[in-house]
């Protein structure tokens, strides 16, 4: 899935490792949530605001779907020629 990063929450696990919960906006204007466990986050860290391509599996907890991220890539953005 591809989405624009909206929010990012930092959480410490029981083993004091960092993991993230994130919310993205897809190309249809819908929000989706993602979970980034410590091992995946070390290999594929967030690189600031922007659009990301996310690979993983959809899991449902408490009746709410979320993307459990296995791989992630920040997509390049073309500069706006009007900006100086």
Short mmCIF file of C-alpha atoms in Angstrom, two decimals:
data_model
loop_
_atom_site.label_atom_id
_atom_site.label_comp_id
_atom_site.label_asym_id
_atom_site.label_seq_id
_atom_site.Cartn_x
_atom_site.Cartn_y
_atom_site.Cartn_z
CA UNK A 1 0.00 0.00 0.00
CA UNK A 2 1.12 3.56 -0.54
CA UNK A 3 0.28 6.40 1.77
CA UNK A 4 1.19 9.84 3.04
CA UNK A 5 2.47 9.72 6.63
CA UNK A 6 0.04 11.58 8.91
CA UNK A 7 1.00 10.61 12.46
CA UNK A 8 3.63 8.50 14.16
CA UNK A 9 3.52 7.16 17.72
CA UNK A 10 6.65 5.90 19.48
CA UNK A 11 6.18 3.02 21.93
CA UNK A 12 8.65 1.03 24.05
CA UNK A 13 8.19 -2.71 24.26
CA UNK A 14 8.60 -4.79 27.41
CA UNK A 15 12.20 -5.39 26.26
CA UNK A 16 12.72 -1.58 26.01
CA UNK A 17 12.86 -1.66 22.20
CA UNK A 18 11.26 1.06 20.08
CA UNK A 19 8.29 0.26 17.88
CA UNK A 20 5.85 2.53 16.04
CA UNK A 21 2.18 2.85 15.26
CA UNK A 22 1.51 5.08 12.26
CA UNK A 23 -1.46 6.50 10.39
CA UNK A 24 -1.36 7.10 6.64
CA UNK A 25 -3.64 8.69 4.06
CA UNK A 26 -4.04 6.66 0.85
CA UNK A 27 -4.64 7.93 -2.68
CA UNK A 28 -8.43 7.75 -2.24
CA UNK A 29 -8.39 9.96 0.87
CA UNK A 30 -8.94 7.08 3.31
CA UNK A 31 -6.87 6.64 6.46
CA UNK A 32 -5.16 3.37 7.35
CA UNK A 33 -3.10 2.35 10.36
CA UNK A 34 0.15 0.42 10.45
CA UNK A 35 2.23 -1.37 13.06
CA UNK A 36 6.04 -1.38 12.88
CA UNK A 37 7.70 -3.93 15.17
CA UNK A 38 11.31 -3.38 16.37
CA UNK A 39 13.02 -5.87 14.03
CA UNK A 40 11.31 -4.42 10.94
CA UNK A 41 11.83 -0.85 12.14
CA UNK A 42 15.60 -1.40 12.39
CA UNK A 43 15.74 -2.59 8.77
CA UNK A 44 13.21 -0.07 7.42
CA UNK A 45 13.18 3.10 9.57
CA UNK A 46 11.03 6.14 8.93
CA UNK A 47 12.86 8.85 6.99
CA UNK A 48 10.72 11.89 7.80
CA UNK A 49 7.45 13.13 6.36
CA UNK A 50 6.41 11.99 2.92
CA UNK A 51 4.82 9.18 0.93
CA UNK A 52 5.77 5.60 1.77
CA UNK A 53 5.29 2.30 0.00
CA UNK A 54 4.39 -0.32 2.63
CA UNK A 55 4.44 -4.10 2.30
CA UNK A 56 2.99 -6.43 4.91
CA UNK A 57 -0.10 -8.25 6.00
CA UNK A 58 -3.48 -7.03 7.15
CA UNK A 59 -4.33 -8.09 10.69
CA UNK A 60 -7.49 -7.42 12.65
CA UNK A 61 -7.51 -6.71 16.36
CA UNK A 62 -10.55 -5.60 18.34
CA UNK A 63 -12.51 -5.51 15.08
CA UNK A 64 -10.18 -2.95 13.48
CA UNK A 65 -7.83 -3.71 10.54
CA UNK A 66 -4.20 -2.61 10.50
CA UNK A 67 -1.21 -3.21 8.24
CA UNK A 68 1.57 -5.13 9.99
CA UNK A 69 4.56 -3.80 8.06
CA UNK A 70 7.25 -6.19 6.80
CA UNK A 71 9.02 -3.80 4.40
CA UNK A 72 8.82 -0.06 3.82
CA UNK A 73 10.26 2.41 1.32
CA UNK A 74 9.99 6.20 1.28
CA UNK A 75 9.12 7.34 -2.23
CA UNK A 76 10.99 10.24 -3.83
CA UNK A 77 9.11 13.48 -4.30
CA UNK A 78 9.51 15.73 -7.31
CA UNK A 79 10.28 19.30 -6.26
CA UNK A 80 7.61 21.90 -6.93
CA UNK A 81 9.11 24.32 -9.49
CA UNK A 82 7.01 27.15 -8.01
CA UNK A 83 8.78 26.84 -4.65
CA UNK A 84 11.98 28.79 -4.13
#
